[in-house]
PDB file of C-alpha atoms in Angstrom:
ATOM      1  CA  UNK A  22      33.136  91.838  87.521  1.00 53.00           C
ATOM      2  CA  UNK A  23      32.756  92.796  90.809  1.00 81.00           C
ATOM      3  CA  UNK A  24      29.622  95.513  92.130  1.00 92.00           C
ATOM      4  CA  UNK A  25      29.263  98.243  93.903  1.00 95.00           C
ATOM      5  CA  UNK A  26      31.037  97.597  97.602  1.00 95.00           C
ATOM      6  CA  UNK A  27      30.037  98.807 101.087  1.00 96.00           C
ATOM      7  CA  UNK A  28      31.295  98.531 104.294  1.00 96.00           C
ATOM      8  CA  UNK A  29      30.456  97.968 107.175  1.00 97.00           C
ATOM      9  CA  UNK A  30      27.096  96.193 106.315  1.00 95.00           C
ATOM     10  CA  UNK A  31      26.000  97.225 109.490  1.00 97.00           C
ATOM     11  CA  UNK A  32      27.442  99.576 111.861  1.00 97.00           C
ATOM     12  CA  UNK A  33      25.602 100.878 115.878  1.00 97.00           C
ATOM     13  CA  UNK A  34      26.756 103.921 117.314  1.00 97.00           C
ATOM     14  CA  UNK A  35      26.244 106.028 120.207  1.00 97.00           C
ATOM     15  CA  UNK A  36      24.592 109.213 120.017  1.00 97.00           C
ATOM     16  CA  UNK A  37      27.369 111.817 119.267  1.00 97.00           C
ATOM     17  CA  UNK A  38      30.149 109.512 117.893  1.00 97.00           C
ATOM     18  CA  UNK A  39      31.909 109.788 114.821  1.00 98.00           C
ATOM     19  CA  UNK A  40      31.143 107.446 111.939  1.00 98.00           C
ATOM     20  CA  UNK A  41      32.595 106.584 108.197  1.00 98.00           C
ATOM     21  CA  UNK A  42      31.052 104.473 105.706  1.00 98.00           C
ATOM     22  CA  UNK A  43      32.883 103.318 102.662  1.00 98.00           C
ATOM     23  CA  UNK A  44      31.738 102.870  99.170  1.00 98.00           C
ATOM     24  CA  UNK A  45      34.088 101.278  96.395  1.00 97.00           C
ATOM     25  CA  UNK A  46      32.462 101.580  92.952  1.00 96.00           C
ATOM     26  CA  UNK A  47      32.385  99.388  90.137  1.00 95.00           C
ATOM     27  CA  UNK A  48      36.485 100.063  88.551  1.00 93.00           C
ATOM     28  CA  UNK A  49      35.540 102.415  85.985  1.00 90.00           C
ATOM     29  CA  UNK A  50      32.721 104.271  86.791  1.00 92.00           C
ATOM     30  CA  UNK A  51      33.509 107.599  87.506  1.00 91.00           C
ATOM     31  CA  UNK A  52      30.255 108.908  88.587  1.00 92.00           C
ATOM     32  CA  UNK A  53      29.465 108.142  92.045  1.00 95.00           C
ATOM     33  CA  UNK A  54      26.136 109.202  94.217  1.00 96.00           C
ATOM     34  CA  UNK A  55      25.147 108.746  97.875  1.00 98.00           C
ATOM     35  CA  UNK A  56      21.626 108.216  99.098  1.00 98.00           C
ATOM     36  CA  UNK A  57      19.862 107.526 102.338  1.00 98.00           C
ATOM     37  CA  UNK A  58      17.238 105.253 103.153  1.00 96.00           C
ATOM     38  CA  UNK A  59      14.790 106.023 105.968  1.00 95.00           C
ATOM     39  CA  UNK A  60      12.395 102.863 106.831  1.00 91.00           C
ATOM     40  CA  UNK A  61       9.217 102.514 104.908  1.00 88.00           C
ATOM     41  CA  UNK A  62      10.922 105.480 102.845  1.00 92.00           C
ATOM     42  CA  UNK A  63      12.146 105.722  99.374  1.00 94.00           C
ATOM     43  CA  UNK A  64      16.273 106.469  98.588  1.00 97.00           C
ATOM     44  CA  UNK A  65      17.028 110.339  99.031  1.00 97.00           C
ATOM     45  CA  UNK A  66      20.056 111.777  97.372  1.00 96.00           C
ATOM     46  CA  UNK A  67      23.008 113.254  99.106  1.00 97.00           C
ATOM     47  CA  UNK A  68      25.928 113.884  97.311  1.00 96.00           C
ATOM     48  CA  UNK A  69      27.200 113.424  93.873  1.00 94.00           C
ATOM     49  CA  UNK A  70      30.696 113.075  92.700  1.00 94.00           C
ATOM     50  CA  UNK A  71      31.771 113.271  89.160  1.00 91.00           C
ATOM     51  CA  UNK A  72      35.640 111.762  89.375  1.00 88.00           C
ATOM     52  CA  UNK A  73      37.285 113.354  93.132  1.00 90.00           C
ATOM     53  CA  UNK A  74      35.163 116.353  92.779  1.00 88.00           C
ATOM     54  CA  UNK A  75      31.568 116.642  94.619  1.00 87.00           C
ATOM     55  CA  UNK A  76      29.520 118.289  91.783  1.00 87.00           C
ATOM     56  CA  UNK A  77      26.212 118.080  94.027  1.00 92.00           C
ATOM     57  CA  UNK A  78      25.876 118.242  97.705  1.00 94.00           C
ATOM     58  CA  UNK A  79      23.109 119.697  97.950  1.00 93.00           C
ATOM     59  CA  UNK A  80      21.306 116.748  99.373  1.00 94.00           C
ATOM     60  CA  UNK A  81      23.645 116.690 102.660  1.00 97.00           C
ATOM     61  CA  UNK A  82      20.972 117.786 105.282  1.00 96.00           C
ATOM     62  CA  UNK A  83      23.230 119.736 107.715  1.00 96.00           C
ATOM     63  CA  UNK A  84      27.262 120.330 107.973  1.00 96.00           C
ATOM     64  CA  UNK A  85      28.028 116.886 109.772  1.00 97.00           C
ATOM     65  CA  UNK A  86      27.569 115.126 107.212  1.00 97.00           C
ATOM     66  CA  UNK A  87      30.689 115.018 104.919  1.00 96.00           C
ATOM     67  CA  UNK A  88      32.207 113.070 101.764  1.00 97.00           C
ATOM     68  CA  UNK A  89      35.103 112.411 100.110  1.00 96.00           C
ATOM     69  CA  UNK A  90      36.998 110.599  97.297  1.00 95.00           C
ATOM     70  CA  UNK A  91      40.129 111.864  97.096  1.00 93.00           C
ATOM     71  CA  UNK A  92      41.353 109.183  94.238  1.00 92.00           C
ATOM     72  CA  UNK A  93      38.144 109.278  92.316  1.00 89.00           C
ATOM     73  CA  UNK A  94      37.005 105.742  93.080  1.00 93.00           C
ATOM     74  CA  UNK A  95      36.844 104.879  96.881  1.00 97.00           C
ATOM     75  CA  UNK A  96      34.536 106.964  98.314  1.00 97.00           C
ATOM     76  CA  UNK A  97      33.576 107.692 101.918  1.00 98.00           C
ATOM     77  CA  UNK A  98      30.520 109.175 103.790  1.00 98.00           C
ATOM     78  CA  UNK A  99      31.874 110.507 107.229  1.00 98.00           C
ATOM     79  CA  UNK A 100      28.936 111.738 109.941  1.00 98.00           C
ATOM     80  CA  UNK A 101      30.034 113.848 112.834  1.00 97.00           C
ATOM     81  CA  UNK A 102      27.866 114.061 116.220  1.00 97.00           C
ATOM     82  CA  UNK A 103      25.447 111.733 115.156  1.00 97.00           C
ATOM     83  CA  UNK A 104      21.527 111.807 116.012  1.00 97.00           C
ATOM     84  CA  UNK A 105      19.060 109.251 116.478  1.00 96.00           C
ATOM     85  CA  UNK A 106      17.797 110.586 113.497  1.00 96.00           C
ATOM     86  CA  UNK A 107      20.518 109.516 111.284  1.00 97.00           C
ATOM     87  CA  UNK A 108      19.562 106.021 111.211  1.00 97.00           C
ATOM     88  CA  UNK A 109      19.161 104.885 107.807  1.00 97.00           C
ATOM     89  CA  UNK A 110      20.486 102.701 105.549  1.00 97.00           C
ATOM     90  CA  UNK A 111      23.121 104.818 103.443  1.00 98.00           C
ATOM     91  CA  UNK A 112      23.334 103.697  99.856  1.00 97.00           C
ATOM     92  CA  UNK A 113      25.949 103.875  97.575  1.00 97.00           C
ATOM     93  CA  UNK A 114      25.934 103.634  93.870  1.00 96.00           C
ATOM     94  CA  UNK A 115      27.904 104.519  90.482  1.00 95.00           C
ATOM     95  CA  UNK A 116      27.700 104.136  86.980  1.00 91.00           C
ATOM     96  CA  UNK A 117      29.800 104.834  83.935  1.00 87.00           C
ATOM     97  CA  UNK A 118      30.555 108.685  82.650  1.00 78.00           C
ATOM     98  CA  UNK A 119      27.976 108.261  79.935  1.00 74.00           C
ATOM     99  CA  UNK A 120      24.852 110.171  80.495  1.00 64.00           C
ATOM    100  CA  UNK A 121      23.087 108.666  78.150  1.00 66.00           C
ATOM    101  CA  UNK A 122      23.463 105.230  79.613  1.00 68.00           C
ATOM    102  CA  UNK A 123      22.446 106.765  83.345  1.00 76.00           C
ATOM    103  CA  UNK A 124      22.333 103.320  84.613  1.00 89.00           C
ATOM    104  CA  UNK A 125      22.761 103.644  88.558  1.00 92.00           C
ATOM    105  CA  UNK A 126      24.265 100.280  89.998  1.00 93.00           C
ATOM    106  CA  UNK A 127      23.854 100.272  93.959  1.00 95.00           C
ATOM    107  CA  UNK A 128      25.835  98.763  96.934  1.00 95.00           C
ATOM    108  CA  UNK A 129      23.718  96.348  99.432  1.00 93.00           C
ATOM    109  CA  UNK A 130      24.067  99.505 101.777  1.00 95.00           C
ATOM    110  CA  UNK A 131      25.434 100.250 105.397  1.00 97.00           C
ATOM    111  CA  UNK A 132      22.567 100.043 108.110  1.00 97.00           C
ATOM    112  CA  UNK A 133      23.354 102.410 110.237  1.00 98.00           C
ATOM    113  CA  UNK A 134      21.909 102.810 113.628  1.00 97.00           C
ATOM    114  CA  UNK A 135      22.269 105.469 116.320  1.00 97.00           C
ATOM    115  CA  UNK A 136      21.597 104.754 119.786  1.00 95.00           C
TER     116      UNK A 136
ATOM    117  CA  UNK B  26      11.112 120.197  92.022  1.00 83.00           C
ATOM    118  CA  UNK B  27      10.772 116.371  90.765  1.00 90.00           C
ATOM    119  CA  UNK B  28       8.890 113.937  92.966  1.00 94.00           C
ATOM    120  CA  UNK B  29       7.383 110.406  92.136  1.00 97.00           C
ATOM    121  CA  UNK B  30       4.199 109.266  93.747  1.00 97.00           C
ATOM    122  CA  UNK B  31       3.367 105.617  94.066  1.00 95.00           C
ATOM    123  CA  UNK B  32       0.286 103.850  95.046  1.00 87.00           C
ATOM    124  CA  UNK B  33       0.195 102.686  98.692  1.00 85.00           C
ATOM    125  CA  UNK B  34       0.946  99.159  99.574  1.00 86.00           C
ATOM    126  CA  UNK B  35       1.725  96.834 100.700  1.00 95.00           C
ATOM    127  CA  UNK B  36       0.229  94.264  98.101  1.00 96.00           C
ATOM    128  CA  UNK B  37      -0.867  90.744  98.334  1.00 97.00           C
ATOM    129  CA  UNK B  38      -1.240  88.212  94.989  1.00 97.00           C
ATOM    130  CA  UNK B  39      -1.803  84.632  94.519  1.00 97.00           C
ATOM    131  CA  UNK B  40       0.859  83.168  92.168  1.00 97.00           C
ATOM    132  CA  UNK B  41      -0.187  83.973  88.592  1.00 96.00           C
ATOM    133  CA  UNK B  42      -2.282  86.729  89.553  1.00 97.00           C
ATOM    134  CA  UNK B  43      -1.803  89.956  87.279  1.00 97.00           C
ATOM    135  CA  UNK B  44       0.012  92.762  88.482  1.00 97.00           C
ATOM    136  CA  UNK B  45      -0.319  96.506  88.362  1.00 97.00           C
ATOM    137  CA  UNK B  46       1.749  98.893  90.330  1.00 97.00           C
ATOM    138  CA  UNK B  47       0.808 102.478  89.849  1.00 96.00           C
ATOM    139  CA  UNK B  48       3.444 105.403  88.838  1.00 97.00           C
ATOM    140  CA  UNK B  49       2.991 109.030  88.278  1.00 97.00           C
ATOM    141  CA  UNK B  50       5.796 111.775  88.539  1.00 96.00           C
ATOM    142  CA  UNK B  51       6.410 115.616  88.398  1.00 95.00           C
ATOM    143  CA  UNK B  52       9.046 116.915  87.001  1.00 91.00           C
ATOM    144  CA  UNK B  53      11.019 119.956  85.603  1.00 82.00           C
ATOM    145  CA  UNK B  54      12.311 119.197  81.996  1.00 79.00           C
ATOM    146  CA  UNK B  55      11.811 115.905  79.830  1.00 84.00           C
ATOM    147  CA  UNK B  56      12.764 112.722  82.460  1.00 92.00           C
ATOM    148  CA  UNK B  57      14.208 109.004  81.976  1.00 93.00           C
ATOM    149  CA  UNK B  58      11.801 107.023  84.362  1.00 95.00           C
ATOM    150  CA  UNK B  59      13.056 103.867  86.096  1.00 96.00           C
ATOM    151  CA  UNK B  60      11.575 100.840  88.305  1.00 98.00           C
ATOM    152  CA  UNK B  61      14.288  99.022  90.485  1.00 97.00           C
ATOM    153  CA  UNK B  62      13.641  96.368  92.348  1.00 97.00           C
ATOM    154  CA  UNK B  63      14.588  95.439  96.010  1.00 94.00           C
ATOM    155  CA  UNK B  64      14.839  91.195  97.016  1.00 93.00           C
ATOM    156  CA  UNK B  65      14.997  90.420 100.578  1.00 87.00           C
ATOM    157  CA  UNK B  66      18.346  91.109 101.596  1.00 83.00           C
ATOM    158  CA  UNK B  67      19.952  92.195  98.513  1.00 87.00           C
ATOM    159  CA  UNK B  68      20.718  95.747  97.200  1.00 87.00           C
ATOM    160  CA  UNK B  69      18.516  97.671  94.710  1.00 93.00           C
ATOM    161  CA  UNK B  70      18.653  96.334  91.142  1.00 94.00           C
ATOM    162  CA  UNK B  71      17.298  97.927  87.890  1.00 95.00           C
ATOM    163  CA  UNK B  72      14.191  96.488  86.887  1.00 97.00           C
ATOM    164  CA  UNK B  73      13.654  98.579  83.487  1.00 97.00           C
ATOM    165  CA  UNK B  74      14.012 101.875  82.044  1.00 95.00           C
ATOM    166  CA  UNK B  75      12.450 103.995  79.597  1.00 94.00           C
ATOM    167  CA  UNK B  76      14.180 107.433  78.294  1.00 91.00           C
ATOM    168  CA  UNK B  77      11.260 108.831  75.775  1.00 90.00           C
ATOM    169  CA  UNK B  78       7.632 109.555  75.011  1.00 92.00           C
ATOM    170  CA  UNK B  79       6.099 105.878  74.698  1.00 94.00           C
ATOM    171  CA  UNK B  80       8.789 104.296  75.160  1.00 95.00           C
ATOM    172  CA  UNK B  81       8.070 100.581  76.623  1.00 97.00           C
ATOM    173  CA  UNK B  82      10.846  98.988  79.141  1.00 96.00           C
ATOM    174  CA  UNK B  83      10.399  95.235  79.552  1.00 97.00           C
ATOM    175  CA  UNK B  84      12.692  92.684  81.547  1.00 97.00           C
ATOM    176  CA  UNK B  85      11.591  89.083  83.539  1.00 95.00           C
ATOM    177  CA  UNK B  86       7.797  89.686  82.068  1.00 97.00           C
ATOM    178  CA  UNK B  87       7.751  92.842  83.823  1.00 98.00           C
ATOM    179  CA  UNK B  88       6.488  96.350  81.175  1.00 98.00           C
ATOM    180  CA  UNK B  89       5.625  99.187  81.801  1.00 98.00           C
ATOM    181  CA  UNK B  90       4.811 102.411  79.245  1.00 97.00           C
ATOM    182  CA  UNK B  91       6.161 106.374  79.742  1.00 96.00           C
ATOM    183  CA  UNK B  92       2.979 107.970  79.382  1.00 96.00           C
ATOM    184  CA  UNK B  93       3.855 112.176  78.944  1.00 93.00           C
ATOM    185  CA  UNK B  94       0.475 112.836  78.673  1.00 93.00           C
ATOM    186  CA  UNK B  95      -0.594 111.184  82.066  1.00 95.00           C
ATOM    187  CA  UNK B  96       3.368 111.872  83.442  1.00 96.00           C
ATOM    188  CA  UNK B  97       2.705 108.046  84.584  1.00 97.00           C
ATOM    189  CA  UNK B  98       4.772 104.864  84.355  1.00 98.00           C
ATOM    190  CA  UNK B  99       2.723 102.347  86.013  1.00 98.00           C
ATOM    191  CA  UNK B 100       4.581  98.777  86.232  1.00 98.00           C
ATOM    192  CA  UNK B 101       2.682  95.304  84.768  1.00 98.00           C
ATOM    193  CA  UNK B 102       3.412  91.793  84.821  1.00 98.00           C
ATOM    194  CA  UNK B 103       0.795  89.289  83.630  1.00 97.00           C
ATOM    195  CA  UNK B 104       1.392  86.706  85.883  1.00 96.00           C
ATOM    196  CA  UNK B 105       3.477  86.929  88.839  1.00 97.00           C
ATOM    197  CA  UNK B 106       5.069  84.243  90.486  1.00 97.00           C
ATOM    198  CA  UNK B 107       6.162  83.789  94.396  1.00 97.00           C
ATOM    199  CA  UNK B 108       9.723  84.939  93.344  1.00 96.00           C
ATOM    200  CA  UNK B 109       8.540  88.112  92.403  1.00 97.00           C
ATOM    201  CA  UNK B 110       8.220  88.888  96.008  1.00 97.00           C
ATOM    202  CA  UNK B 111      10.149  92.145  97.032  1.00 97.00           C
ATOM    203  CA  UNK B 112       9.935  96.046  97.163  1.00 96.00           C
ATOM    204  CA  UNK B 113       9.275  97.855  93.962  1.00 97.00           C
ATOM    205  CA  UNK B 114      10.465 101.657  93.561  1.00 97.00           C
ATOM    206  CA  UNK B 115       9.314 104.232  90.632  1.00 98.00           C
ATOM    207  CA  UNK B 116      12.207 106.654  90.481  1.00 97.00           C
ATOM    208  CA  UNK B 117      12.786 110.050  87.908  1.00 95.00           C
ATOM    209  CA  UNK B 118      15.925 111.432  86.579  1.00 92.00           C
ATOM    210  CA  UNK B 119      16.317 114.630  85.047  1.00 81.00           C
ATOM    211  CA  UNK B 120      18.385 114.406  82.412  1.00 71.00           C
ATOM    212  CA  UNK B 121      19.434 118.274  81.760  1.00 64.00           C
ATOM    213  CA  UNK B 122      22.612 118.143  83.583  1.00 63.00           C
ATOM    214  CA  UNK B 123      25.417 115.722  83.910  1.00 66.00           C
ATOM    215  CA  UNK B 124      24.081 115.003  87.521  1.00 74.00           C
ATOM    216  CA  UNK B 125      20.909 112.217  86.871  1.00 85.00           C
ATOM    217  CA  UNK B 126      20.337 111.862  90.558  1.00 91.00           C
ATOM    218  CA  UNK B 127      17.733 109.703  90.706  1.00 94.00           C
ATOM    219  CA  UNK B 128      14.005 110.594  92.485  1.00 95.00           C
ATOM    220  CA  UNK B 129      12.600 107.804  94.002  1.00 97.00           C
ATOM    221  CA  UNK B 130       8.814 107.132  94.925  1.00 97.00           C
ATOM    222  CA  UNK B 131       8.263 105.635  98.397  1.00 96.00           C
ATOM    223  CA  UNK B 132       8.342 102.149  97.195  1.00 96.00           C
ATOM    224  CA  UNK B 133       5.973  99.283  97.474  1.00 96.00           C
ATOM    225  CA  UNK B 134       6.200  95.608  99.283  1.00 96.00           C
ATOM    226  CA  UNK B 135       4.751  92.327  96.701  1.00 97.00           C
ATOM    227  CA  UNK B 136       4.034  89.564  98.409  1.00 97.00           C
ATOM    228  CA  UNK B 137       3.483  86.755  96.255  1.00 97.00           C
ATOM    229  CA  UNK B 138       1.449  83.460  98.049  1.00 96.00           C
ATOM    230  CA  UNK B 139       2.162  80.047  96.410  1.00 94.00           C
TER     231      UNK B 139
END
């Protein structure tokens, strides 16, 4: 079946503009986490979400950065006021509500990159 | 908190070469340990796993061993070929909670030379 899906792949933006990213898991998976990549850096979590609710934020690193996934599978990463500093790639991935299997499958990612 | 420390790169290898990529972690609890892999232009892909005390994960040649006693997980492959070229990540996950957000290491370029 189909993987994880982001969108855009690749999305510039001004300094100060709004941006959303999209993630839309593999059908099924309920668990769904967002990460961001800094170059030459490893993925850092952000935010967790066990079906609509986010059981984890605490990886958001200020209050303009925001989530959502209001039907429990499409999920989206919204940035207000955006800083250089923000460029990353933003990952997305999900897996199935077994614990035990903890396999994360991830999205190709949305570069994103603040001017 | 957790945190996964990998050896600095980036790495060169001639085709058949043996491979060792060092791993070692710190962690709260009793971990699963992970290496996913990262080909040019794709999106991260699990290598292997391993969820206990000497366990051994294994996939395309790749192995590697969760050593408690050295909190290590180093990644081997006996002979790698040019195809194996890509970035390599170690990566925790603590498995108390229903969470299993994943820690990764800083990750590590192969290049593999014909």
């Amino acid at each position: 079946g189909a993987g994880v899906s982001q969108t855009p792949s690749n999305k510039v933006t001004e300094k100060g503009k709004y941006v959303e990213l999209r993630c839309d898991p593999i059908s099924g998976h309920t668990a769904l986490y967002w990460y961001r990549q800094s170059l030459g850096q490893g993925p850092e979590f952000l935010i967790y979400f066990q079906g609509t609710g986010a059981a984890d934020d605490s990886g958001l690193p200020n209050d303009r950065f925001f989530a959502v996934r209001p039907e429990g599978s499409v999920s989206t990463l919204k940035i207000q006021r955006t800083e250089r500093g923000y460029s990353a790639v933003y990952l997305c991935a999900s897996r199935t509500a077994s614990v035990a299997k903890n396999i994360q499958y991830f999205g190709a990612g949305t570069r994103l990159s603040v001017l | 908190g957790n945190s996964v420390t990998q050896m600095e790169g980036p790495v060169t290898l001639s085709e058949e070469a043996f491979l060792t990529i060092n791993c070692t972690y710190t962690a709260t609890g009793y971990p699963s340990l992970f290496w996913y892999v990262q080909y040019p232009g794709e999106g991260l892909q699990l290598l292997l796993k391993a969820t206990k005390a000497d366990d051994k994960g294994s996939n395309k040649g790749f192995e590697a061993t969760y050593r408690k006693e050295t909190t290590s997980f180093h990644l081997e492959k006996g002979s790698v070929q040019v195809s194996d070229s890509a970035v390599y990540f170690c990566a925790l996950s603590d498995r108390t909670g229903a969470n299993s957000k994943l820690t990764f290491g800083k990750g590590i370029t192969l290049s593999v030379r014909p």
